[in-house]
Amino acid sequence: MNVLLASSEVHPFSKTGGLADMVGALGKALARAGHEARIVTPLYRGISGRFPQMRREDWYFDLPLGDRRVQASLWSLETEKGLMVYFIEQPDFFDRASLYHENNTSYADNAERFVFLAKCVTHLARYLPWRPDLVHVHDWQTALVPALLLQQRAAGWGNPPPTCLTIHNLAYQGIFPPRAFALTDLPLELFTIEGAEFYGHLNCLKAGIVLADVLTTVSPRYAREITTEEFGHGLDGLLRRRQKQLFGILNGVDYDEWNPAHDPFLARPYSATRLAGKTVCKLALQKEVGLPEGRDVPLFGTISRLAEQKGVDLQLGALEEMLNTNMQFVLLGSGSSAYERGYAELARRFPARVAARVNYDEGLAHRIEAASDFYIMPSRFEPSGLNQMYSLRYGAIPIVRATGGLDDSVVDFTENTTHANGIKFYEYSARALAKAIRKALVLYQQPELLRQFQHNAMKTVFSWEQTVQEYLKAYELARGLRKGSFPF
Ligand code: ADP
Ligand code: GLC
């Protein structure tokens, strides 16, 4: 199958979170399963310098964007057999210090930037000599593509390819003031409650949920959760209506990138059968972040966007309660400045117990996974979550709140005594997390049981070979399902 993927971030080119990891890995997995995948994404600042082998294509965009036209060029890079990445070069929109915001403020023209990206994707789907059998878009930044493709159909393109929309996070919908709808150049009939309109505003994700042929999200439990009022962010009614075409497919892990046996970021490689290297990594990290070096003190880690979703308030509360015991905690994260200050303050008060690195650092993320005995992920909600899966492979036992993909990927002792690989807690409270941390400390005192957890964790596999088969089923369904009635 020829699959055209579209995403505002793709690892290893650009990344703010798991979306980049997932789309990069899905492209590879499709190619390795014998399909042809092409990914469309913006050419952000710095990418061409890091990937000088990319090629300029003989291709120019000149597309309407409301009352003006915008031009762009196209670059490409074949990253492996069967996988090509297309970069949209539009310096005014994408040559910036960051992807979506600076100093906690979204770029004022994000509607222009990503409506334009969606138009470029649609244009490529229609005019590339390579014909996609399906277009797979991700999150709100490309969710207008299904509507734009149908508009092309009305404009004389007989049969646009079917579409799949993956919702990586329902909390981000791309909501803009009503005048932003004019940028789309879509017919006004679409700006209704049955279409892209949401309380008088343009809602890009909603347009995708209404018009994509199939919908997926990144874990089975999150697929159920988003059809409830509690997790539905105002779109649960619509999602319930589309439930028959909504599938929860748990993310896989790219073990080329996340494998302690050959990870270039680590002081020493290790594996489930050769664990000595993990201790070397622990001592090296303690030194790197300025904590007292000691192999016997239990080390907890977290790597996270510091957003409300991630349960930061709860973690700060639980640590406050637990830091009088013999433990160490390392945080790597960035995001909301109040949360950043919260961790920095904790590190200042407990310099021998807490290290907080408030920035974005890929290598350090790998080293924390390798060094940690336990990994804390107390999310309020979590569509899939990748760090708990990486932690499993790195033998850092995950302590997670049982929600979304965290519940689907971690096995607690109470669920299965022989296959337990982590610790779950349920109530959203600092007290419940503190109790889970206490359980971890007890486990740490029982070397045999700890080894068993670690062994189970490191043997847990989230293979993309399997995950990609589920996407292929969803694609087949989309192809068979072209909806009969169109809104325009
Ligand atoms: P989300 O996409 O909601 O942020 P995921 O668990 O799916 O959560 O993925 C997060 C990804 O981003 C992981 O690859 C993680 O290592 C990475 N990451 C998050 N924060 C940082 C940071 N400060 N530095 C380096 N990597 C980070
Ligand atoms: C989103 C979600 C996260 C998921 C990632 C990749 O950022 O918050 O849970 O793992 O997308 O699908």
PDB file of N, CA, C and O and ligand atoms in Angstrom, residues 17-23 139 166-169 172 218 251 305 309-310 377 381-389 405, ligand 2:
ATOM      1  N   GLY A  17       7.395  15.915  21.670  1.00  0.00           N
ATOM      2  CA  GLY A  17       6.844  14.851  22.509  1.00  0.00           C
ATOM      3  C   GLY A  17       6.706  13.562  21.726  1.00  0.00           C
ATOM      4  O   GLY A  17       7.307  13.388  20.651  1.00  0.00           O
ATOM      5  N   GLY A  18       5.869  12.670  22.252  1.00  0.00           N
ATOM      6  CA  GLY A  18       5.743  11.325  21.705  1.00  0.00           C
ATOM      7  C   GLY A  18       5.193  11.267  20.280  1.00  0.00           C
ATOM      8  O   GLY A  18       5.430  10.289  19.570  1.00  0.00           O
ATOM      9  N   LEU A  19       4.461  12.305  19.857  1.00  0.00           N
ATOM     10  CA  LEU A  19       3.943  12.332  18.486  1.00  0.00           C
ATOM     11  C   LEU A  19       5.078  12.106  17.481  1.00  0.00           C
ATOM     12  O   LEU A  19       4.947  11.312  16.535  1.00  0.00           O
ATOM     13  N   ALA A  20       6.193  12.792  17.697  1.00  0.00           N
ATOM     14  CA  ALA A  20       7.337  12.668  16.784  1.00  0.00           C
ATOM     15  C   ALA A  20       7.857  11.239  16.767  1.00  0.00           C
ATOM     16  O   ALA A  20       8.113  10.665  15.702  1.00  0.00           O
ATOM     17  N   ASP A  21       8.007  10.639  17.938  1.00  0.00           N
ATOM     18  CA  ASP A  21       8.511   9.264  18.018  1.00  0.00           C
ATOM     19  C   ASP A  21       7.575   8.326  17.270  1.00  0.00           C
ATOM     20  O   ASP A  21       8.006   7.447  16.517  1.00  0.00           O
ATOM     21  N   MET A  22       6.271   8.524  17.511  1.00  0.00           N
ATOM     22  CA  MET A  22       5.291   7.589  16.952  1.00  0.00           C
ATOM     23  C   MET A  22       5.264   7.665  15.427  1.00  0.00           C
ATOM     24  O   MET A  22       5.292   6.641  14.742  1.00  0.00           O
ATOM     25  N   VAL A  23       5.229   8.869  14.867  1.00  0.00           N
ATOM     26  CA  VAL A  23       5.111   8.979  13.412  1.00  0.00           C
ATOM     27  C   VAL A  23       6.398   8.497  12.726  1.00  0.00           C
ATOM     28  O   VAL A  23       6.341   7.774  11.719  1.00  0.00           O
ATOM     29  N   ASP A 139      -3.179  14.318  14.752  1.00  0.00           N
ATOM     30  CA  ASP A 139      -3.466  15.466  15.620  1.00  0.00           C
ATOM     31  C   ASP A 139      -4.000  16.673  14.837  1.00  0.00           C
ATOM     32  O   ASP A 139      -4.128  16.658  13.620  1.00  0.00           O
ATOM     33  N   THR A 166      -5.360   9.989  13.394  1.00  0.00           N
ATOM     34  CA  THR A 166      -4.986   9.492  14.721  1.00  0.00           C
ATOM     35  C   THR A 166      -4.998  10.646  15.719  1.00  0.00           C
ATOM     36  O   THR A 166      -4.375  11.685  15.486  1.00  0.00           O
ATOM     37  N   ILE A 167      -5.736  10.423  16.802  1.00  0.00           N
ATOM     38  CA  ILE A 167      -5.805  11.416  17.884  1.00  0.00           C
ATOM     39  C   ILE A 167      -4.761  11.013  18.925  1.00  0.00           C
ATOM     40  O   ILE A 167      -4.922  10.021  19.622  1.00  0.00           O
ATOM     41  N   HIS A 168      -3.695  11.795  19.014  1.00  0.00           N
ATOM     42  CA  HIS A 168      -2.661  11.491  20.007  1.00  0.00           C
ATOM     43  C   HIS A 168      -2.979  12.144  21.338  1.00  0.00           C
ATOM     44  O   HIS A 168      -2.440  11.750  22.369  1.00  0.00           O
ATOM     45  N   ASN A 169      -3.792  13.178  21.290  1.00  0.00           N
ATOM     46  CA  ASN A 169      -4.123  13.867  22.536  1.00  0.00           C
ATOM     47  C   ASN A 169      -5.332  14.754  22.300  1.00  0.00           C
ATOM     48  O   ASN A 169      -5.233  15.764  21.618  1.00  0.00           O
ATOM     49  N   TYR A 172      -5.609  18.776  22.915  1.00  0.00           N
ATOM     50  CA  TYR A 172      -5.161  19.817  21.986  1.00  0.00           C
ATOM     51  C   TYR A 172      -5.971  19.707  20.706  1.00  0.00           C
ATOM     52  O   TYR A 172      -5.849  18.726  19.979  1.00  0.00           O
ATOM     53  N   VAL A 218      -4.312   6.205  20.537  1.00  0.00           N
ATOM     54  CA  VAL A 218      -3.082   5.455  20.740  1.00  0.00           C
ATOM     55  C   VAL A 218      -3.078   4.424  21.877  1.00  0.00           C
ATOM     56  O   VAL A 218      -2.014   3.925  22.248  1.00  0.00           O
ATOM     57  N   ASN A 251       0.632   2.273  20.984  1.00  0.00           N
ATOM     58  CA  ASN A 251       1.890   2.574  20.297  1.00  0.00           C
ATOM     59  C   ASN A 251       2.912   1.453  20.495  1.00  0.00           C
ATOM     60  O   ASN A 251       2.920   0.792  21.526  1.00  0.00           O
ATOM     61  N   ARG A 305       7.074  16.508  29.543  1.00  0.00           N
ATOM     62  CA  ARG A 305       6.564  17.856  29.332  1.00  0.00           C
ATOM     63  C   ARG A 305       5.929  18.249  30.658  1.00  0.00           C
ATOM     64  O   ARG A 305       5.195  17.443  31.251  1.00  0.00           O
ATOM     65  N   GLN A 309      -1.543  17.679  32.292  1.00  0.00           N
ATOM     66  CA  GLN A 309      -1.810  16.271  31.929  1.00  0.00           C
ATOM     67  C   GLN A 309      -0.910  15.289  32.681  1.00  0.00           C
ATOM     68  O   GLN A 309      -1.308  14.183  33.009  1.00  0.00           O
ATOM     69  N   LYS A 310       0.324  15.695  32.936  1.00  0.00           N
ATOM     70  CA  LYS A 310       1.334  14.761  33.429  1.00  0.00           C
ATOM     71  C   LYS A 310       1.306  14.545  34.939  1.00  0.00           C
ATOM     72  O   LYS A 310       2.155  13.839  35.472  1.00  0.00           O
ATOM     73  N   MET A 377       5.398   8.110  36.596  1.00  0.00           N
ATOM     74  CA  MET A 377       4.555   8.732  35.556  1.00  0.00           C
ATOM     75  C   MET A 377       3.113   8.791  36.081  1.00  0.00           C
ATOM     76  O   MET A 377       2.307   7.903  35.825  1.00  0.00           O
ATOM     77  N   PHE A 381      -4.285  12.069  32.711  1.00  0.00           N
ATOM     78  CA  PHE A 381      -4.731  11.206  31.611  1.00  0.00           C
ATOM     79  C   PHE A 381      -3.527  10.965  30.710  1.00  0.00           C
ATOM     80  O   PHE A 381      -2.581  11.756  30.709  1.00  0.00           O
ATOM     81  N   GLU A 382      -3.520   9.869  29.973  1.00  0.00           N
ATOM     82  CA  GLU A 382      -2.364   9.564  29.127  1.00  0.00           C
ATOM     83  C   GLU A 382      -2.811   8.727  27.934  1.00  0.00           C
ATOM     84  O   GLU A 382      -3.089   7.545  28.063  1.00  0.00           O
ATOM     85  N   PRO A 383      -2.902   9.350  26.755  1.00  0.00           N
ATOM     86  CA  PRO A 383      -3.388   8.622  25.574  1.00  0.00           C
ATOM     87  C   PRO A 383      -2.642   7.302  25.346  1.00  0.00           C
ATOM     88  O   PRO A 383      -3.257   6.263  25.184  1.00  0.00           O
ATOM     89  N   SER A 384      -1.322   7.355  25.294  1.00  0.00           N
ATOM     90  CA  SER A 384      -0.541   6.118  25.234  1.00  0.00           C
ATOM     91  C   SER A 384       0.575   6.220  26.269  1.00  0.00           C
ATOM     92  O   SER A 384       0.623   5.474  27.237  1.00  0.00           O
ATOM     93  N   GLY A 385       1.450   7.200  26.073  1.00  0.00           N
ATOM     94  CA  GLY A 385       2.635   7.294  26.911  1.00  0.00           C
ATOM     95  C   GLY A 385       3.700   6.410  26.305  1.00  0.00           C
ATOM     96  O   GLY A 385       3.444   5.253  25.944  1.00  0.00           O
ATOM     97  N   LEU A 386       4.885   6.954  26.146  1.00  0.00           N
ATOM     98  CA  LEU A 386       5.989   6.153  25.626  1.00  0.00           C
ATOM     99  C   LEU A 386       7.051   5.939  26.691  1.00  0.00           C
ATOM    100  O   LEU A 386       7.704   4.899  26.730  1.00  0.00           O
ATOM    101  N   ASN A 387       7.206   6.918  27.583  1.00  0.00           N
ATOM    102  CA  ASN A 387       8.303   6.787  28.538  1.00  0.00           C
ATOM    103  C   ASN A 387       8.170   5.591  29.475  1.00  0.00           C
ATOM    104  O   ASN A 387       9.176   4.988  29.847  1.00  0.00           O
ATOM    105  N   GLN A 388       6.931   5.199  29.801  1.00  0.00           N
ATOM    106  CA  GLN A 388       6.808   3.998  30.656  1.00  0.00           C
ATOM    107  C   GLN A 388       7.236   2.763  29.882  1.00  0.00           C
ATOM    108  O   GLN A 388       7.778   1.811  30.458  1.00  0.00           O
ATOM    109  N   MET A 389       7.047   2.776  28.543  1.00  0.00           N
ATOM    110  CA  MET A 389       7.474   1.630  27.728  1.00  0.00           C
ATOM    111  C   MET A 389       8.997   1.612  27.605  1.00  0.00           C
ATOM    112  O   MET A 389       9.622   0.565  27.670  1.00  0.00           O
ATOM    113  N   GLY A 405      -3.105   4.672  28.176  1.00  0.00           N
ATOM    114  CA  GLY A 405      -2.084   3.729  27.752  1.00  0.00           C
ATOM    115  C   GLY A 405      -1.198   3.245  28.892  1.00  0.00           C
ATOM    116  O   GLY A 405      -0.545   2.199  28.778  1.00  0.00           O
TER     117      GLY A 405
HETATM  118  C1  GLC B   2       0.638  12.334  22.819  1.00  0.00           C
HETATM  119  C2  GLC B   2       0.210  11.711  24.130  1.00  0.00           C
HETATM  120  C3  GLC B   2       1.067  10.535  24.552  1.00  0.00           C
HETATM  121  C4  GLC B   2       1.364   9.621  23.369  1.00  0.00           C
HETATM  122  C5  GLC B   2       1.952  10.415  22.218  1.00  0.00           C
HETATM  123  C6  GLC B   2       2.281   9.561  21.002  1.00  0.00           C
HETATM  124  O1  GLC B   2       1.614  13.291  22.972  1.00  0.00           O
HETATM  125  O2  GLC B   2       0.156  12.667  25.173  1.00  0.00           O
HETATM  126  O3  GLC B   2       0.397   9.787  25.556  1.00  0.00           O
HETATM  127  O4  GLC B   2       2.255   8.600  23.757  1.00  0.00           O
HETATM  128  O5  GLC B   2       1.042  11.396  21.822  1.00  0.00           O
HETATM  129  O6  GLC B   2       1.164   8.869  20.522  1.00  0.00           O
END
